[in-house]
Every structure is written in C-alpha cells, then in structure tokens.
Tab-separated table of C-alpha atoms in Angstrom:
chain	number	residue	atom	x	y	z
A	1	UNK	CA	-12.235	4.903	3.302
A	2	UNK	CA	-11.719	6.203	6.832
A	3	UNK	CA	-15.391	7.050	7.218
A	4	UNK	CA	-16.327	3.546	6.133
A	5	UNK	CA	-13.789	1.993	8.490
A	6	UNK	CA	-15.174	3.978	11.394
A	7	UNK	CA	-18.771	3.174	10.479
A	8	UNK	CA	-18.266	-0.555	10.109
A	9	UNK	CA	-15.597	-1.371	12.671
A	10	UNK	CA	-16.443	0.960	15.526
A	11	UNK	CA	-20.193	1.440	15.145
A	12	UNK	CA	-21.549	-1.728	13.553
A	13	UNK	CA	-19.161	-4.429	14.752
A	14	UNK	CA	-17.812	-2.886	17.931
A	15	UNK	CA	-14.399	-4.463	17.268
A	16	UNK	CA	-12.440	-1.429	18.405
A	17	UNK	CA	-12.776	1.924	20.091
A	18	UNK	CA	-12.264	5.017	17.964
A	19	UNK	CA	-9.002	5.884	19.748
A	20	UNK	CA	-7.629	2.420	18.938
A	21	UNK	CA	-8.658	2.791	15.325
A	22	UNK	CA	-6.861	6.136	15.097
A	23	UNK	CA	-3.690	4.496	16.456
A	24	UNK	CA	-3.997	1.767	13.844
A	25	UNK	CA	-4.404	4.350	11.096
A	26	UNK	CA	-1.367	6.255	12.367
A	27	UNK	CA	0.589	2.987	12.318
A	28	UNK	CA	-0.681	2.223	8.824
A	29	UNK	CA	0.517	5.635	7.663
A	30	UNK	CA	3.946	5.137	9.202
A	31	UNK	CA	4.626	1.763	7.623
A	32	UNK	CA	5.262	1.282	3.897
A	33	UNK	CA	2.469	0.222	1.583
A	34	UNK	CA	-1.158	1.219	1.066
A	35	UNK	CA	-2.923	2.404	4.216
A	36	UNK	CA	-6.006	0.288	3.465
A	37	UNK	CA	-3.950	-2.917	3.273
A	38	UNK	CA	-1.936	-2.074	6.367
A	39	UNK	CA	-4.971	-1.318	8.493
A	40	UNK	CA	-6.875	-4.360	7.229
A	41	UNK	CA	-3.981	-6.679	8.054
A	42	UNK	CA	-3.652	-5.166	11.494
A	43	UNK	CA	-7.341	-5.065	12.387
A	44	UNK	CA	-7.768	-8.589	11.039
A	45	UNK	CA	-4.977	-9.840	13.274
A	46	UNK	CA	-6.339	-8.032	16.334
A	47	UNK	CA	-9.828	-9.409	15.847
A	48	UNK	CA	-9.160	-12.970	14.691
A	49	UNK	CA	-5.425	-13.768	14.658
A	50	UNK	CA	-3.403	-14.884	11.646
A	51	UNK	CA	-6.365	-16.131	9.641
A	52	UNK	CA	-8.162	-12.884	10.411
A	53	UNK	CA	-5.309	-10.876	8.929
A	54	UNK	CA	-5.204	-13.014	5.775
A	55	UNK	CA	-8.962	-12.824	5.272
A	56	UNK	CA	-9.172	-9.082	5.979
A	57	UNK	CA	-6.325	-8.315	3.557
A	58	UNK	CA	-7.870	-10.516	0.883
A	59	UNK	CA	-11.126	-8.682	1.507
A	60	UNK	CA	-9.573	-5.320	0.626
A	61	UNK	CA	-8.255	-6.627	-2.688
A	62	UNK	CA	-11.356	-8.555	-3.623
A	63	UNK	CA	-13.527	-5.679	-4.957
A	64	UNK	CA	-10.635	-4.407	-7.078
A	65	UNK	CA	-10.046	-7.932	-8.318
A	66	UNK	CA	-13.683	-8.297	-9.320
A	67	UNK	CA	-13.978	-4.897	-10.964
A	68	UNK	CA	-10.642	-4.033	-12.510
A	69	UNK	CA	-9.701	-7.180	-14.370
A	70	UNK	CA	-13.009	-7.867	-16.144
A	71	UNK	CA	-13.600	-4.185	-16.786
A	72	UNK	CA	-10.071	-3.153	-17.748
A	73	UNK	CA	-10.434	-3.589	-21.508
A	74	UNK	CA	-13.808	-1.843	-21.648
A	75	UNK	CA	-12.547	0.989	-19.463
A	76	UNK	CA	-9.505	1.518	-21.663
A	77	UNK	CA	-11.890	2.019	-24.576
A	78	UNK	CA	-14.431	4.237	-22.816
A	79	UNK	CA	-11.943	6.241	-20.884
A	80	UNK	CA	-12.618	9.949	-21.438
A	81	UNK	CA	-16.260	9.473	-22.441
A	82	UNK	CA	-18.778	12.053	-21.183
A	83	UNK	CA	-20.844	9.594	-19.191
A	84	UNK	CA	-17.898	8.181	-17.271
A	85	UNK	CA	-16.668	11.720	-16.619
A	86	UNK	CA	-20.075	12.730	-15.263
A	87	UNK	CA	-20.113	9.851	-12.814
A	88	UNK	CA	-16.586	10.640	-11.628
A	89	UNK	CA	-17.517	14.319	-11.322
A	90	UNK	CA	-20.657	13.487	-9.348
A	91	UNK	CA	-18.781	11.271	-6.901
A	92	UNK	CA	-16.310	13.983	-5.967
A	93	UNK	CA	-18.503	15.847	-3.438
A	94	UNK	CA	-19.387	12.477	-1.863
A	95	UNK	CA	-15.740	11.620	-1.402
A	96	UNK	CA	-14.893	14.982	0.133
A	97	UNK	CA	-17.914	14.648	2.454
A	98	UNK	CA	-16.690	11.207	3.536
A	99	UNK	CA	-13.187	12.480	4.229
A	100	UNK	CA	-14.642	15.384	6.230
A	101	UNK	CA	-16.812	12.980	8.188
A	102	UNK	CA	-13.708	10.969	9.079
A	103	UNK	CA	-11.982	14.125	10.278
A	104	UNK	CA	-15.046	14.997	12.366
A	105	UNK	CA	-15.428	11.581	13.974
A	106	UNK	CA	-11.741	11.033	14.621
A	107	UNK	CA	-11.373	14.611	15.820
A	108	UNK	CA	-13.999	14.035	18.499
A	109	UNK	CA	-11.902	11.354	20.193
A	110	UNK	CA	-8.444	12.715	19.361
A	111	UNK	CA	-8.789	16.366	20.245
A	112	UNK	CA	-9.491	16.078	23.932
A	113	UNK	CA	-7.955	19.213	25.450
A	114	UNK	CA	-6.371	22.501	24.449
A	115	UNK	CA	-2.957	20.877	23.962
A	116	UNK	CA	-4.208	18.447	21.335
A	117	UNK	CA	-6.345	21.163	19.718
A	118	UNK	CA	-3.292	23.387	19.463
A	119	UNK	CA	-1.229	20.541	18.001
A	120	UNK	CA	-3.817	19.855	15.278
A	121	UNK	CA	-4.263	23.562	14.532
A	122	UNK	CA	-0.493	24.006	14.299
A	123	UNK	CA	-0.047	21.106	11.874
A	124	UNK	CA	-2.784	22.186	9.496
A	125	UNK	CA	-1.078	25.217	7.882
A	126	UNK	CA	2.169	23.225	7.626
A	127	UNK	CA	0.338	20.514	5.722
A	128	UNK	CA	-1.589	22.861	3.465
A	129	UNK	CA	1.037	25.481	2.681
A	130	UNK	CA	4.333	23.591	2.800
A	131	UNK	CA	5.539	20.386	1.211
A	132	UNK	CA	6.608	18.931	4.520
A	133	UNK	CA	6.507	15.148	4.553
A	134	UNK	CA	3.550	13.991	6.713
A	135	UNK	CA	5.804	11.337	8.251
A	136	UNK	CA	7.940	14.094	9.769
A	137	UNK	CA	4.842	15.587	11.385
A	138	UNK	CA	3.757	12.212	12.758
A	139	UNK	CA	7.236	11.867	14.274
A	140	UNK	CA	7.032	15.356	15.747
A	141	UNK	CA	3.551	14.579	17.072
A	142	UNK	CA	4.972	11.561	18.896
A	143	UNK	CA	7.712	13.687	20.470
A	144	UNK	CA	5.192	16.376	21.431
A	145	UNK	CA	2.942	13.723	22.956
A	146	UNK	CA	5.766	12.350	25.109
A	147	UNK	CA	6.701	15.863	26.260
A	148	UNK	CA	3.112	16.983	26.938
A	149	UNK	CA	1.439	13.877	28.339
A	150	UNK	CA	3.968	11.701	30.182
B	1	UNK	CA	10.189	12.668	-31.405
B	2	UNK	CA	7.485	11.392	-29.163
B	3	UNK	CA	6.088	9.108	-31.839
B	4	UNK	CA	9.508	7.636	-32.411
B	5	UNK	CA	9.908	7.041	-28.722
B	6	UNK	CA	6.505	5.362	-28.504
B	7	UNK	CA	7.254	3.177	-31.478
B	8	UNK	CA	10.557	2.274	-29.996
B	9	UNK	CA	9.053	1.237	-26.697
B	10	UNK	CA	6.304	-0.676	-28.439
B	11	UNK	CA	8.824	-2.639	-30.484
B	12	UNK	CA	10.804	-3.317	-27.418
B	13	UNK	CA	7.767	-4.513	-25.516
B	14	UNK	CA	6.944	-6.794	-28.414
B	15	UNK	CA	10.356	-8.352	-28.213
B	16	UNK	CA	10.027	-8.671	-24.457
B	17	UNK	CA	6.398	-9.691	-24.667
B	18	UNK	CA	7.058	-12.624	-22.367
B	19	UNK	CA	7.087	-10.556	-19.235
B	20	UNK	CA	7.983	-13.029	-16.598
B	21	UNK	CA	5.414	-13.444	-13.864
B	22	UNK	CA	8.113	-13.484	-11.206
B	23	UNK	CA	9.654	-10.339	-12.622
B	24	UNK	CA	6.292	-8.586	-12.310
B	25	UNK	CA	5.874	-9.942	-8.794
B	26	UNK	CA	9.223	-8.593	-7.648
B	27	UNK	CA	8.744	-5.234	-9.328
B	28	UNK	CA	5.536	-4.578	-7.427
B	29	UNK	CA	7.026	-6.120	-4.291
B	30	UNK	CA	9.747	-3.488	-4.422
B	31	UNK	CA	7.182	-0.738	-4.925
B	32	UNK	CA	5.076	-2.002	-2.028
B	33	UNK	CA	8.071	-2.268	0.284
B	34	UNK	CA	9.548	1.172	-0.261
B	35	UNK	CA	6.644	3.548	-0.562
B	36	UNK	CA	5.707	5.343	2.603
B	37	UNK	CA	2.682	7.563	2.835
B	38	UNK	CA	0.362	5.798	0.418
B	39	UNK	CA	-0.750	6.383	-3.150
B	40	UNK	CA	0.710	9.671	-4.262
B	41	UNK	CA	4.156	9.101	-2.800
B	42	UNK	CA	4.385	5.925	-4.806
B	43	UNK	CA	3.855	7.343	-8.280
B	44	UNK	CA	7.418	8.558	-8.992
B	45	UNK	CA	8.853	5.190	-7.956
B	46	UNK	CA	6.462	3.207	-10.137
B	47	UNK	CA	7.179	5.497	-13.061
B	48	UNK	CA	10.898	5.022	-12.598
B	49	UNK	CA	10.614	1.241	-12.436
B	50	UNK	CA	8.097	0.681	-15.218
B	51	UNK	CA	9.244	3.226	-17.770
B	52	UNK	CA	12.888	4.004	-17.134
B	53	UNK	CA	14.186	0.658	-15.952
B	54	UNK	CA	11.924	-1.949	-17.513
B	55	UNK	CA	10.667	0.034	-20.497
B	56	UNK	CA	7.367	-1.815	-20.257
B	57	UNK	CA	5.176	1.115	-21.329
B	58	UNK	CA	5.226	4.629	-22.692
B	59	UNK	CA	4.683	7.766	-20.622
B	60	UNK	CA	1.170	8.170	-22.112
B	61	UNK	CA	0.116	4.623	-21.340
B	62	UNK	CA	1.400	5.033	-17.821
B	63	UNK	CA	-0.644	8.176	-17.220
B	64	UNK	CA	-3.872	6.728	-18.642
B	65	UNK	CA	-3.570	3.604	-16.552
B	66	UNK	CA	-2.765	5.607	-13.458
B	67	UNK	CA	-5.870	7.773	-13.821
B	68	UNK	CA	-8.009	4.670	-14.300
B	69	UNK	CA	-6.519	3.046	-11.208
B	70	UNK	CA	-7.296	6.210	-9.252
B	71	UNK	CA	-10.890	6.449	-10.413
B	72	UNK	CA	-11.852	3.061	-9.048
B	73	UNK	CA	-12.611	2.117	-5.477
B	74	UNK	CA	-9.789	0.442	-3.583
B	75	UNK	CA	-6.152	1.353	-2.940
B	76	UNK	CA	-4.393	2.809	-5.993
B	77	UNK	CA	-1.452	0.423	-5.708
B	78	UNK	CA	-3.793	-2.549	-5.731
B	79	UNK	CA	-5.779	-1.257	-8.706
B	80	UNK	CA	-2.696	-0.225	-10.633
B	81	UNK	CA	-0.830	-3.494	-10.151
B	82	UNK	CA	-3.937	-5.509	-11.056
B	83	UNK	CA	-4.617	-3.451	-14.157
B	84	UNK	CA	-1.054	-3.660	-15.447
B	85	UNK	CA	-0.570	-7.287	-14.557
B	86	UNK	CA	-3.796	-8.151	-16.318
B	87	UNK	CA	-3.031	-6.145	-19.435
B	88	UNK	CA	0.444	-7.710	-19.636
B	89	UNK	CA	-0.260	-11.333	-18.829
B	90	UNK	CA	-3.964	-11.898	-18.147
B	91	UNK	CA	-5.432	-13.084	-14.872
B	92	UNK	CA	-2.204	-14.780	-13.749
B	93	UNK	CA	-0.319	-11.562	-14.379
B	94	UNK	CA	-2.837	-9.572	-12.344
B	95	UNK	CA	-2.647	-11.968	-9.428
B	96	UNK	CA	1.161	-12.122	-9.349
B	97	UNK	CA	1.427	-8.329	-9.518
B	98	UNK	CA	-1.105	-7.594	-6.808
B	99	UNK	CA	0.405	-10.239	-4.528
B	100	UNK	CA	3.788	-8.605	-4.985
B	101	UNK	CA	2.345	-5.198	-4.195
B	102	UNK	CA	0.680	-6.185	-0.925
B	103	UNK	CA	3.009	-8.837	0.483
B	104	UNK	CA	5.519	-6.354	1.997
B	105	UNK	CA	2.724	-4.497	3.835
B	106	UNK	CA	1.241	-7.732	5.041
B	107	UNK	CA	4.517	-9.069	6.419
B	108	UNK	CA	5.597	-5.806	8.046
B	109	UNK	CA	2.241	-5.197	9.729
B	110	UNK	CA	1.973	-8.783	10.886
B	111	UNK	CA	5.415	-8.548	12.474
B	112	UNK	CA	4.400	-5.388	14.318
B	113	UNK	CA	1.057	-6.824	15.389
B	114	UNK	CA	2.609	-10.036	16.700
B	115	UNK	CA	5.821	-8.816	18.299
B	116	UNK	CA	5.643	-5.094	18.980
B	117	UNK	CA	2.070	-4.012	19.581
B	118	UNK	CA	1.983	-5.040	23.274
B	119	UNK	CA	4.376	-2.142	23.958
B	120	UNK	CA	1.397	-0.057	22.952
B	121	UNK	CA	0.210	-0.250	26.577
B	122	UNK	CA	3.451	1.319	27.817
B	123	UNK	CA	2.759	4.833	29.207
B	124	UNK	CA	5.372	6.533	27.062
B	125	UNK	CA	4.017	4.914	23.903
B	126	UNK	CA	0.515	5.940	24.978
B	127	UNK	CA	1.693	9.530	25.429
B	128	UNK	CA	3.331	9.452	21.991
B	129	UNK	CA	0.094	8.276	20.410
B	130	UNK	CA	-1.821	11.031	22.201
B	131	UNK	CA	0.420	13.451	20.329
B	132	UNK	CA	0.097	11.560	17.050
B	133	UNK	CA	-3.716	11.500	17.050
B	134	UNK	CA	-4.220	15.266	16.568
B	135	UNK	CA	-1.651	15.133	13.743
B	136	UNK	CA	-3.702	12.412	12.052
B	137	UNK	CA	-6.782	14.655	12.333
B	138	UNK	CA	-4.846	17.515	10.719
B	139	UNK	CA	-3.687	15.109	7.983
B	140	UNK	CA	-7.259	14.150	7.168
B	141	UNK	CA	-8.514	17.745	7.213
B	142	UNK	CA	-5.704	18.817	4.881
B	143	UNK	CA	-6.505	15.934	2.520
B	144	UNK	CA	-10.165	17.016	2.431
B	145	UNK	CA	-9.088	20.607	1.804
B	146	UNK	CA	-6.636	19.773	-0.989
B	147	UNK	CA	-8.942	17.371	-2.795
B	148	UNK	CA	-11.992	19.558	-2.195
B	149	UNK	CA	-10.536	22.851	-3.406
B	150	UNK	CA	-11.994	22.643	-6.948
B	151	UNK	CA	-15.368	21.644	-5.494
B	152	UNK	CA	-15.577	24.465	-2.980
B	153	UNK	CA	-15.371	26.918	-5.870
B	154	UNK	CA	-18.487	25.634	-7.618
B	155	UNK	CA	-21.631	26.483	-5.745
B	156	UNK	CA	-23.687	23.456	-6.704
B	157	UNK	CA	-20.988	20.967	-5.855
B	158	UNK	CA	-20.307	22.778	-2.613
B	159	UNK	CA	-23.986	22.639	-1.604
B	160	UNK	CA	-24.085	18.937	-2.498
B	161	UNK	CA	-21.025	18.399	-0.364
B	162	UNK	CA	-22.611	20.200	2.612
B	163	UNK	CA	-25.854	18.248	2.275
B	164	UNK	CA	-23.958	14.963	2.087
B	165	UNK	CA	-21.864	15.838	5.129
B	166	UNK	CA	-24.953	16.880	7.117
B	167	UNK	CA	-26.671	13.628	6.126
B	168	UNK	CA	-23.656	11.599	7.225
B	169	UNK	CA	-23.227	13.324	10.570
B	170	UNK	CA	-26.828	14.070	11.571
B	171	UNK	CA	-28.843	11.332	9.876
B	172	UNK	CA	-26.189	8.617	10.049
B	173	UNK	CA	-26.525	7.698	6.352
B	174	UNK	CA	-24.372	4.794	5.191
B	175	UNK	CA	-21.190	6.028	3.422
B	176	UNK	CA	-21.707	3.758	0.393
B	177	UNK	CA	-25.122	5.343	-0.165
B	178	UNK	CA	-23.572	8.807	-0.418
B	179	UNK	CA	-21.214	7.594	-3.143
B	180	UNK	CA	-24.061	5.987	-5.071
B	181	UNK	CA	-26.144	9.156	-4.741
B	182	UNK	CA	-23.237	11.242	-6.050
B	183	UNK	CA	-22.812	8.954	-9.068
B	184	UNK	CA	-26.535	9.136	-9.911
B	185	UNK	CA	-26.560	12.902	-9.479
B	186	UNK	CA	-23.548	13.215	-11.770
B	187	UNK	CA	-25.244	11.097	-14.449
B	188	UNK	CA	-28.659	12.772	-14.331
B	189	UNK	CA	-27.557	16.321	-13.801
B	190	UNK	CA	-24.074	16.827	-15.255
B	191	UNK	CA	-22.149	20.001	-14.731
B	192	UNK	CA	-21.878	21.860	-18.000
B	193	UNK	CA	-19.154	24.175	-16.771
B	194	UNK	CA	-16.949	21.294	-15.777
B	195	UNK	CA	-17.469	19.631	-19.113
B	196	UNK	CA	-16.571	22.736	-21.064
B	197	UNK	CA	-13.430	23.147	-19.040
B	198	UNK	CA	-12.436	19.525	-19.577
C-alpha cells in the first residue's frame, strides 16, 4: 500500500513531497484505526478540504465494498481450493517487493545523515527480535529527534 | 466438546438472528476507536467482542473469515467488517459495520488535520518528525522481513521477489502490475513444495 501511495501521490499527482507523506504515515500509525483510512482522510483533507477527506476515505473502502460483498458467499465455498491458494502464493513475492520498494523510497528521504541512519539501524533489531510495541519506538524516535535536531 | 460448543453457539445465533444494525455499528465503532497499530493489533479485540461477548460466531468461523479478509486487497478491518456485516444482515449489515469501523479514524484524523496540523511547522515538532522518519523506515523494513521470511527460503520465490523489486526500482513498473504478474505466475506455475506442505 505504501508503494502505491508513494507512486500515485508523490510521483503522479505531485500532491505532496515524500517527507510530508512519511509524516502523514507516521501520524496514521500513531492514531487508532487502519493506516490506509487514516492516511486517506488526512491526505484528502490536505488536498481538497472536508469533501476531499470524505471522498478519499470512501475511495479506500470502495474496492472492498465492490469485491467482498458480492464475492463473500462464493469465497466461503471455494476457500482452501488449490487455484485460490496458488494465486495467493504467487502474490506473496509481489507484496514483499512492494513493501521493500516503500522502504527504499521512504528511506531515501528519511535517512539523510549518520544520525538518522543510526536511529533506523538501531530500531531494526528491536523490531525484529523483540515484541516491543512499535508505538513506543515512534515515541522514542520523536524524543531522539528533538534531542538530535533542535 | 468442540462440536457441542459450535452447536450451542449456532443455536444461540439462531435465537439472536436479528442482529441489530446499530449493535453491529457500535461494535465495529469500538474496534475502530481502540485499535492502535493497524490490522494485527486489532485481532484479539475483535475476537473478544465477537466471540466472548456477543457470541455471534464460533472460533472456527472467526478464523476462516479473518483469513479471507486478509487475503483481499484493502485494510483488514474494512474487509472483515464488510464480510461479517454482509453475512449477518446483507448489504445493509455490511454498510453499517464498515461505517462503524472507519468513523472513529475519520473523526480523529479530521480533528488533527483541522486543529493541530499547523503546529507541524513548529521547529520542535519538525525535529521530532525528523527522528520519527527513520523509525518508520525501520518499521517498514521489519514488516518486509517478517512477512518475507518464508519466501526468502524458497529460491524461486526469492528470485521472483528480486526481479519484481528491480523492476519497481529501476524500470518504474506500476505496483498494480507487479501484483497481477504475481497472481498469473502463481496460477500458471504453482509451487509444488508449498502445496505439499499446505
């Protein structure tokens, strides 16, 4: 989802800079609810005010609305079939590639000096090897930012 | 034991078959308002509400529906609330549930965007965000690592992943195209090993 957001909003539409988008994503992570909804509401408001936020949020739900409800009964029956499994299996490398792309693109604008590189490198093992809540790290990142950059 | 439990919950859900639309709305509203950190953090809360408190479905039903919601594009909460709402009460049920799930996010974000975001220009807030950005990068890398672990162990999937990533970065391929390509590849050239395991 992040890769798509970056592609469409920063590259195609030019609505935001990458750094702004990263801030919005951080905000969307910090507030309750799905990140996709949070960022859509926010970006929609920034670009086109209240109507923008309503339309953008509706836009996120729309594909699910179109797919899930009509398909739900058929899916419940076919769930576990070989063909569906093969498709899901095949999509997995694509999804990981998209997530990696997001890390790459966002990293380019977020990791700007040795301090930020160190911060990212320090967080990574904590995230992979411990069960630390990501929100705690975002909080610590904010504190580190204030200490290092202001 | 399990069968008895399932039967019991089915009987109960037959008695309570008139699941009130407003009840569904508020259930998902609560879930949307109190889950930080997106999809996975939300699962225990939903389970608690739907199975323990409301007794609307069995553990098995819950798991199946959750996996389906995860396999589709779009936020899990949105898919899950739509799916359940629809299976309970048709299109109206789906709409009430999904509205409940997203309304808290919408209101909270709108409040921040309207009243608080201009502090964003403040130097201290800027400095804080400069510290937050690298953390977000680490978050994304760790997500890719955790989700990708089973893929990195199978050579063909790993090579596919590398090719896709190279195509995205170097050739600027559209993200949706990579997903479509993956789906076609999975259909035409299924992994036998993965199937045997599953």
